[in-house]
Short mmCIF file of C-alpha atoms in Angstrom, two decimals:
data_model
loop_
_atom_site.label_atom_id
_atom_site.label_comp_id
_atom_site.label_asym_id
_atom_site.label_seq_id
_atom_site.Cartn_x
_atom_site.Cartn_y
_atom_site.Cartn_z
CA MET N 377 299.73 54.29 149.18
CA SER N 378 299.01 57.75 148.81
CA THR N 379 302.20 59.32 148.82
CA PRO N 380 305.41 59.42 147.04
CA PRO N 381 307.78 56.50 147.90
CA SER N 382 310.21 58.87 149.22
CA GLU N 383 308.00 60.20 151.62
CA PRO N 384 306.42 58.42 154.95
CA ASP N 385 303.43 56.40 154.14
CA THR N 386 299.91 57.65 154.25
CA LEU N 387 296.90 55.39 153.18
CA PHE N 388 294.28 56.72 151.53
CA VAL N 389 291.04 55.05 152.45
CA PRO N 390 288.44 55.05 150.20
CA GLY N 391 285.01 57.19 151.53
CA ARG N 392 286.67 59.16 153.85
CA PRO N 393 287.15 62.86 153.62
CA THR N 394 290.29 64.49 151.48
CA SER N 395 291.06 67.94 150.56
CA GLY N 396 292.21 68.43 147.18
CA PRO N 397 293.12 65.95 144.51
CA LYS N 398 295.08 62.91 145.58
CA GLU N 399 298.20 60.88 143.65
CA LEU N 400 297.90 57.44 144.41
CA TYR N 401 301.08 55.62 143.93
CA ILE N 402 299.85 51.45 143.57
CA THR N 403 302.49 49.27 144.76
CA ASP N 404 303.47 45.44 144.43
CA SER N 405 303.63 43.18 147.23
CA SER N 406 307.48 44.32 147.50
CA GLY N 407 306.75 47.62 147.94
CA ASN N 408 307.82 48.64 144.41
CA VAL N 409 305.77 51.72 142.47
CA GLN N 410 303.50 50.20 139.33
CA ARG N 411 302.19 53.56 138.45
CA ALA N 412 300.42 56.36 140.18
CA VAL N 413 296.59 57.36 139.68
CA SER N 414 294.79 60.75 140.14
CA VAL N 415 291.82 60.71 141.62
CA ALA N 416 289.42 63.65 142.39
CA PRO N 417 287.74 64.77 145.24
CA ALA N 418 284.07 63.48 145.14
CA ASP N 419 282.77 67.13 144.81
CA THR N 420 284.79 67.79 141.55
CA ALA N 421 285.48 64.32 139.87
CA ALA N 422 281.99 64.51 138.26
CA THR N 423 282.04 66.24 134.93
CA SER N 424 279.32 68.43 133.51
CA ALA N 425 277.79 67.83 130.41
CA ALA N 426 278.83 69.47 127.30
CA THR N 427 276.58 72.49 126.53
CA ARG N 428 273.88 71.64 123.89
CA THR N 429 272.57 74.64 122.06
CA ASP N 430 268.86 74.28 121.44
CA PRO N 431 268.56 74.97 117.82
CA GLY N 432 265.41 76.21 118.17
CA PHE N 433 262.31 74.36 116.30
CA PHE N 434 260.31 74.97 118.87
CA ARG N 435 260.33 78.78 118.65
CA ASN N 436 259.96 78.59 114.77
CA LEU N 437 256.86 76.74 114.74
CA VAL N 438 255.07 78.51 117.40
CA LYS N 439 255.94 81.64 115.20
CA ALA N 440 254.85 80.29 111.94
CA LEU N 441 251.74 78.74 113.84
CA ASN N 442 250.50 81.87 115.62
CA PRO N 443 249.31 83.74 111.72
CA LEU N 444 247.65 80.17 111.20
CA ARG N 445 245.92 79.98 114.50
CA GLN N 446 244.69 83.41 113.84
CA GLN N 447 242.88 82.87 110.13
CA THR N 448 241.62 79.66 111.73
CA ARG N 449 239.71 80.94 114.48
CA THR N 450 238.69 83.87 112.37
CA ALA N 451 237.05 81.02 110.05
CA ALA N 452 235.86 79.52 112.65
CA ALA N 453 233.69 82.24 114.57
CA MET N 454 232.04 83.25 110.66
CA SER N 455 230.93 79.49 110.93
CA GLY N 456 229.38 79.68 114.36
CA LEU N 457 231.39 77.40 115.90
CA GLY N 458 233.81 79.93 117.71
CA ILE N 459 233.58 79.02 120.95
CA ALA N 460 233.93 75.68 120.61
CA ALA N 461 236.57 76.20 118.30
CA LEU N 462 238.57 78.76 120.45
CA ALA N 463 238.43 76.25 123.70
CA LEU N 464 239.96 73.20 121.46
CA ASP N 465 242.35 75.76 120.19
CA VAL N 466 243.96 76.82 122.99
CA ALA N 467 244.00 73.31 124.73
CA ALA N 468 245.58 71.99 121.69
CA THR N 469 248.22 74.67 121.77
CA LEU N 470 248.91 74.78 125.36
CA ASN N 471 249.99 71.48 125.08
CA LEU N 472 252.93 72.28 122.66
CA GLY N 473 255.81 71.41 124.23
CA ASN N 474 259.96 72.15 123.22
CA PRO N 475 261.31 68.50 122.34
CA PHE N 476 264.69 70.01 122.84
CA LEU N 477 264.16 69.72 126.54
CA PHE N 478 263.80 66.00 126.40
CA TYR N 479 266.43 65.26 123.97
CA ASP N 480 268.84 67.29 126.16
CA ARG N 481 267.67 65.25 129.48
CA ARG N 482 268.11 62.04 127.46
CA GLU N 483 271.46 63.03 126.77
CA LEU N 484 272.23 64.36 130.51
CA TRP N 485 271.31 60.41 131.55
CA LYS N 486 273.49 58.61 128.83
CA GLU N 487 276.57 60.74 129.90
CA MET N 488 275.64 59.88 133.75
CA GLY N 489 275.00 56.24 133.07
CA GLY N 490 278.78 56.11 130.73
CA ARG N 491 280.60 57.82 133.95
CA LEU N 492 278.91 55.45 136.57
CA GLU N 493 279.76 52.64 134.66
CA SER N 494 283.14 53.91 134.06
CA GLY N 495 283.65 54.36 137.34
CA ARG N 496 282.13 51.21 138.39
CA SER N 497 284.74 49.36 135.78
CA ASP N 498 287.78 51.59 137.28
CA ILE N 499 287.12 50.22 141.17
CA TRP N 500 286.66 46.78 139.68
CA PHE N 501 289.85 46.30 137.85
CA SER N 502 291.83 48.38 139.91
CA TYR N 503 290.89 45.75 142.68
CA PHE N 504 291.21 42.57 140.99
CA GLN N 505 294.78 43.78 138.74
CA ASP N 506 296.42 45.69 141.90
CA VAL N 507 294.87 44.36 145.28
CA SER N 508 293.64 40.91 145.07
CA PRO N 509 297.22 39.58 143.26
CA ASN N 510 299.58 41.50 145.18
CA TRP N 511 297.60 41.86 149.14
CA LYS N 512 295.70 39.25 151.74
CA GLY N 513 294.61 39.71 155.00
CA HIS N 514 291.43 41.23 157.02
CA ALA N 515 291.61 44.82 154.76
CA ALA N 516 291.97 42.97 151.56
CA ASP N 517 288.95 40.47 152.25
CA LEU N 518 286.72 43.66 153.94
CA LEU N 519 287.90 45.81 150.37
CA GLY N 520 287.06 42.79 148.36
CA ARG N 521 283.66 41.92 149.62
CA ARG N 522 283.00 45.74 149.35
CA VAL N 523 283.88 45.72 145.79
CA ARG N 524 281.75 42.75 144.89
CA PHE N 525 278.91 43.23 146.92
CA ASN N 526 278.36 46.80 148.00
CA THR N 527 280.16 49.01 145.49
CA THR N 528 279.08 46.97 142.49
CA VAL N 529 275.61 46.62 143.45
CA LEU N 530 274.96 50.27 144.17
CA TYR N 531 276.75 51.29 140.86
CA GLU N 532 274.73 48.80 138.69
CA LYS N 533 271.53 50.36 140.84
CA LEU N 534 272.08 53.74 139.81
CA HIS N 535 273.05 52.85 136.24
CA GLY N 536 269.63 51.28 135.72
CA VAL N 537 267.89 53.71 136.62
CA THR N 538 270.05 56.41 134.40
CA GLY N 539 269.26 53.52 131.46
CA GLU N 540 265.23 53.68 131.95
CA MET N 541 265.84 57.33 132.18
CA SER N 542 267.26 58.26 129.56
CA GLY N 543 265.07 55.82 127.51
CA ALA N 544 262.11 57.44 129.28
CA MET N 545 263.16 61.09 128.17
CA HIS N 546 263.99 59.59 124.42
CA SER N 547 260.23 58.65 124.43
CA GLN N 548 259.04 61.94 125.83
CA PHE N 549 260.88 63.39 122.98
CA LYS N 550 259.56 61.31 120.35
CA GLU N 551 256.05 62.10 121.37
CA VAL N 552 256.51 65.75 121.68
CA LEU N 553 257.87 66.16 118.49
CA GLU N 554 255.33 64.01 116.83
CA TYR N 555 252.50 65.94 118.72
CA ASP N 556 253.87 69.18 117.62
CA LEU N 557 254.40 68.33 114.04
CA SER N 558 250.54 66.64 114.30
CA VAL N 559 249.32 70.23 115.47
CA PHE N 560 251.42 72.36 112.73
CA GLY N 561 250.24 70.09 110.29
CA LEU N 562 246.67 70.31 110.80
CA TYR N 563 246.27 74.31 110.92
CA ALA N 564 248.70 74.11 108.26
CA ALA N 565 246.26 72.05 106.03
CA SER N 566 243.38 74.00 107.78
CA ALA N 567 244.36 77.26 107.53
CA PRO N 568 244.30 77.82 103.77
CA VAL N 569 241.14 76.07 103.04
CA LEU N 570 239.17 77.76 105.87
CA ARG N 571 240.15 81.18 105.01
CA THR N 572 239.19 80.65 101.26
CA LEU N 573 235.82 79.01 102.71
CA ALA N 574 235.02 82.21 104.83
CA ALA N 575 235.80 84.50 101.54
CA MET N 576 232.99 82.40 100.17
CA SER N 577 230.47 82.86 103.02
CA ALA N 578 228.47 85.31 101.67
CA HIS N 579 226.86 82.58 99.56
CA PRO N 580 224.90 79.88 101.00
CA ALA N 581 226.51 76.93 99.44
CA GLY N 582 229.87 78.45 100.52
CA ARG N 583 228.99 78.97 104.02
CA VAL N 584 227.76 75.58 104.07
CA ALA N 585 230.85 74.40 103.32
CA LEU N 586 232.32 76.51 105.80
CA ILE N 587 230.46 75.04 108.53
CA SER N 588 231.32 71.50 107.35
CA GLN N 589 234.99 72.36 107.26
CA ALA N 590 234.52 73.83 110.02
CA GLY N 591 233.33 70.65 112.06
CA VAL N 592 236.30 68.61 110.67
CA PHE N 593 238.83 71.16 111.98
CA VAL N 594 237.09 71.26 115.28
CA SER N 595 236.71 67.28 115.58
CA ALA N 596 240.41 66.90 114.24
CA LEU N 597 241.64 69.15 117.16
CA GLY N 598 239.58 67.41 119.80
CA ASN N 599 241.37 64.23 118.77
CA LEU N 600 244.64 65.83 119.24
CA VAL N 601 243.43 66.51 123.06
CA LYS N 602 242.68 63.15 123.55
CA GLN N 603 245.91 62.19 121.88
CA PHE N 604 247.95 64.07 124.39
CA ALA N 605 245.67 62.85 127.29
CA ASP N 606 246.37 59.55 126.26
CA ILE N 607 250.00 59.88 125.92
CA TYR N 608 250.40 62.22 129.19
CA MET N 609 248.65 59.33 131.89
CA ALA N 610 250.97 56.59 129.68
CA TYR N 611 253.91 58.18 130.95
CA GLU N 612 252.84 59.51 133.95
CA SER N 613 252.43 55.95 134.67
CA ASP N 614 256.01 55.44 133.76
CA LEU N 615 257.69 57.88 136.06
CA ASN N 616 255.75 56.30 138.81
CA LYS N 617 257.44 53.56 138.27
CA MET N 618 260.93 55.14 137.88
CA GLU N 619 260.18 56.78 140.97
CA GLN N 620 259.58 53.37 143.01
CA LYS N 621 263.31 52.34 141.65
CA LEU N 622 264.59 55.76 142.48
CA ASN N 623 263.10 55.37 146.17
CA ASP N 624 264.97 51.97 146.20
CA VAL N 625 268.29 53.53 145.20
CA ARG N 626 267.66 56.17 147.78
CA ALA N 627 267.12 53.14 150.20
CA ALA N 628 270.56 51.64 149.25
CA PHE N 629 272.47 54.96 150.11
CA PHE N 630 270.52 56.63 153.20
CA ASP N 631 269.57 55.25 156.59
CA GLU N 632 265.94 53.84 156.40
CA GLY N 633 265.93 55.60 152.28
CA ASP N 634 265.52 59.13 154.50
CA PRO N 635 268.00 61.56 153.26
CA ALA N 636 267.49 63.34 156.47
CA ARG N 637 268.84 60.81 158.21
CA GLY N 638 272.44 61.07 156.87
CA ARG N 639 274.18 58.44 154.43
CA ARG N 640 274.59 55.06 155.34
CA ASP N 641 278.43 54.17 156.20
CA LEU N 642 279.91 52.63 153.25
CA THR N 643 283.48 53.07 154.04
CA LEU N 644 286.12 50.58 155.07
CA THR N 645 287.00 50.81 159.02
CA PRO N 646 289.80 53.54 159.69
CA ALA N 647 291.82 50.78 161.30
CA VAL N 648 293.02 49.49 157.98
CA ALA N 649 294.92 52.88 157.90
CA ASP N 650 296.36 52.45 161.34
CA ARG N 651 300.18 52.58 160.91
CA ALA N 652 300.39 51.00 164.13
CA ARG N 653 298.38 48.13 162.69
CA ILE N 654 299.47 47.89 159.45
CA HIS N 655 300.60 44.45 159.66
CA ASP N 656 297.51 43.43 160.86
CA TYR N 657 295.45 44.08 158.18
CA TRP N 658 297.98 43.99 155.33
CA GLN N 659 299.92 41.64 154.63
CA PRO N 660 302.14 40.76 150.82
CA ALA N 661 300.77 37.80 148.72
CA ASN N 662 304.02 36.46 148.82
CA LYS N 663 305.20 35.85 152.19
CA ASP N 664 308.79 35.55 150.90
CA LEU N 665 308.53 39.51 150.72
CA GLN N 666 307.56 40.14 153.81
#
């Protein structure tokens, strides 16, 4: 029942459009109000994720990295490996990413998963605590089948996707952070050595040492670029699998899996709310109370 006991009854049927929040009054089979439940419309029920502030790790890393890059570029140019070193320098540093973006998405998917599980549990317990013990008849059977074999299954599909997406974003966060630190660590370790050797390059022995060290640096940059490519391909494969699962979810919610065709009819028949047929669909579980 969706109206106070002092007013004429109006049934609130799940899935049917309503305007504004609803206060639902849960009754037993005798019509006695057991408790009230506030239900917000679908477009306002979901709460936005808490705002998370970027700690500025990526900005600070790039700010500290730029002078190191300049030093290594100068030394590499003096060694004769300028073009190769410059190309790998650009490739390695362009692949840097802000790990906070993946952390934020990880937390967002976790929050969505929590809301979905909370919603599923609310529906499940509400039916078996409030409807099943007190009501029987065609409407109660319809609602029971919908909760067991439709609503719960859809929630489980969505919850599974949120869990895997949160896991994927965590892995991406970890890989991006490790890559950023690897690049910064390489430049931080190499720049002072290359700068010192560049100052000694006028001497033949110093030039040989500079060329050798620049070659080691360029080789390490190449390994970092290859590492990024391997990671990219691995997670591209994982995201492709996730896309297939999202297609399955889309198929469960939309006609022929195409949002352009509209949503599937997941509502109960409007007849269960027809006041003229209310006793055909809803009977108290205890016949003595009819």
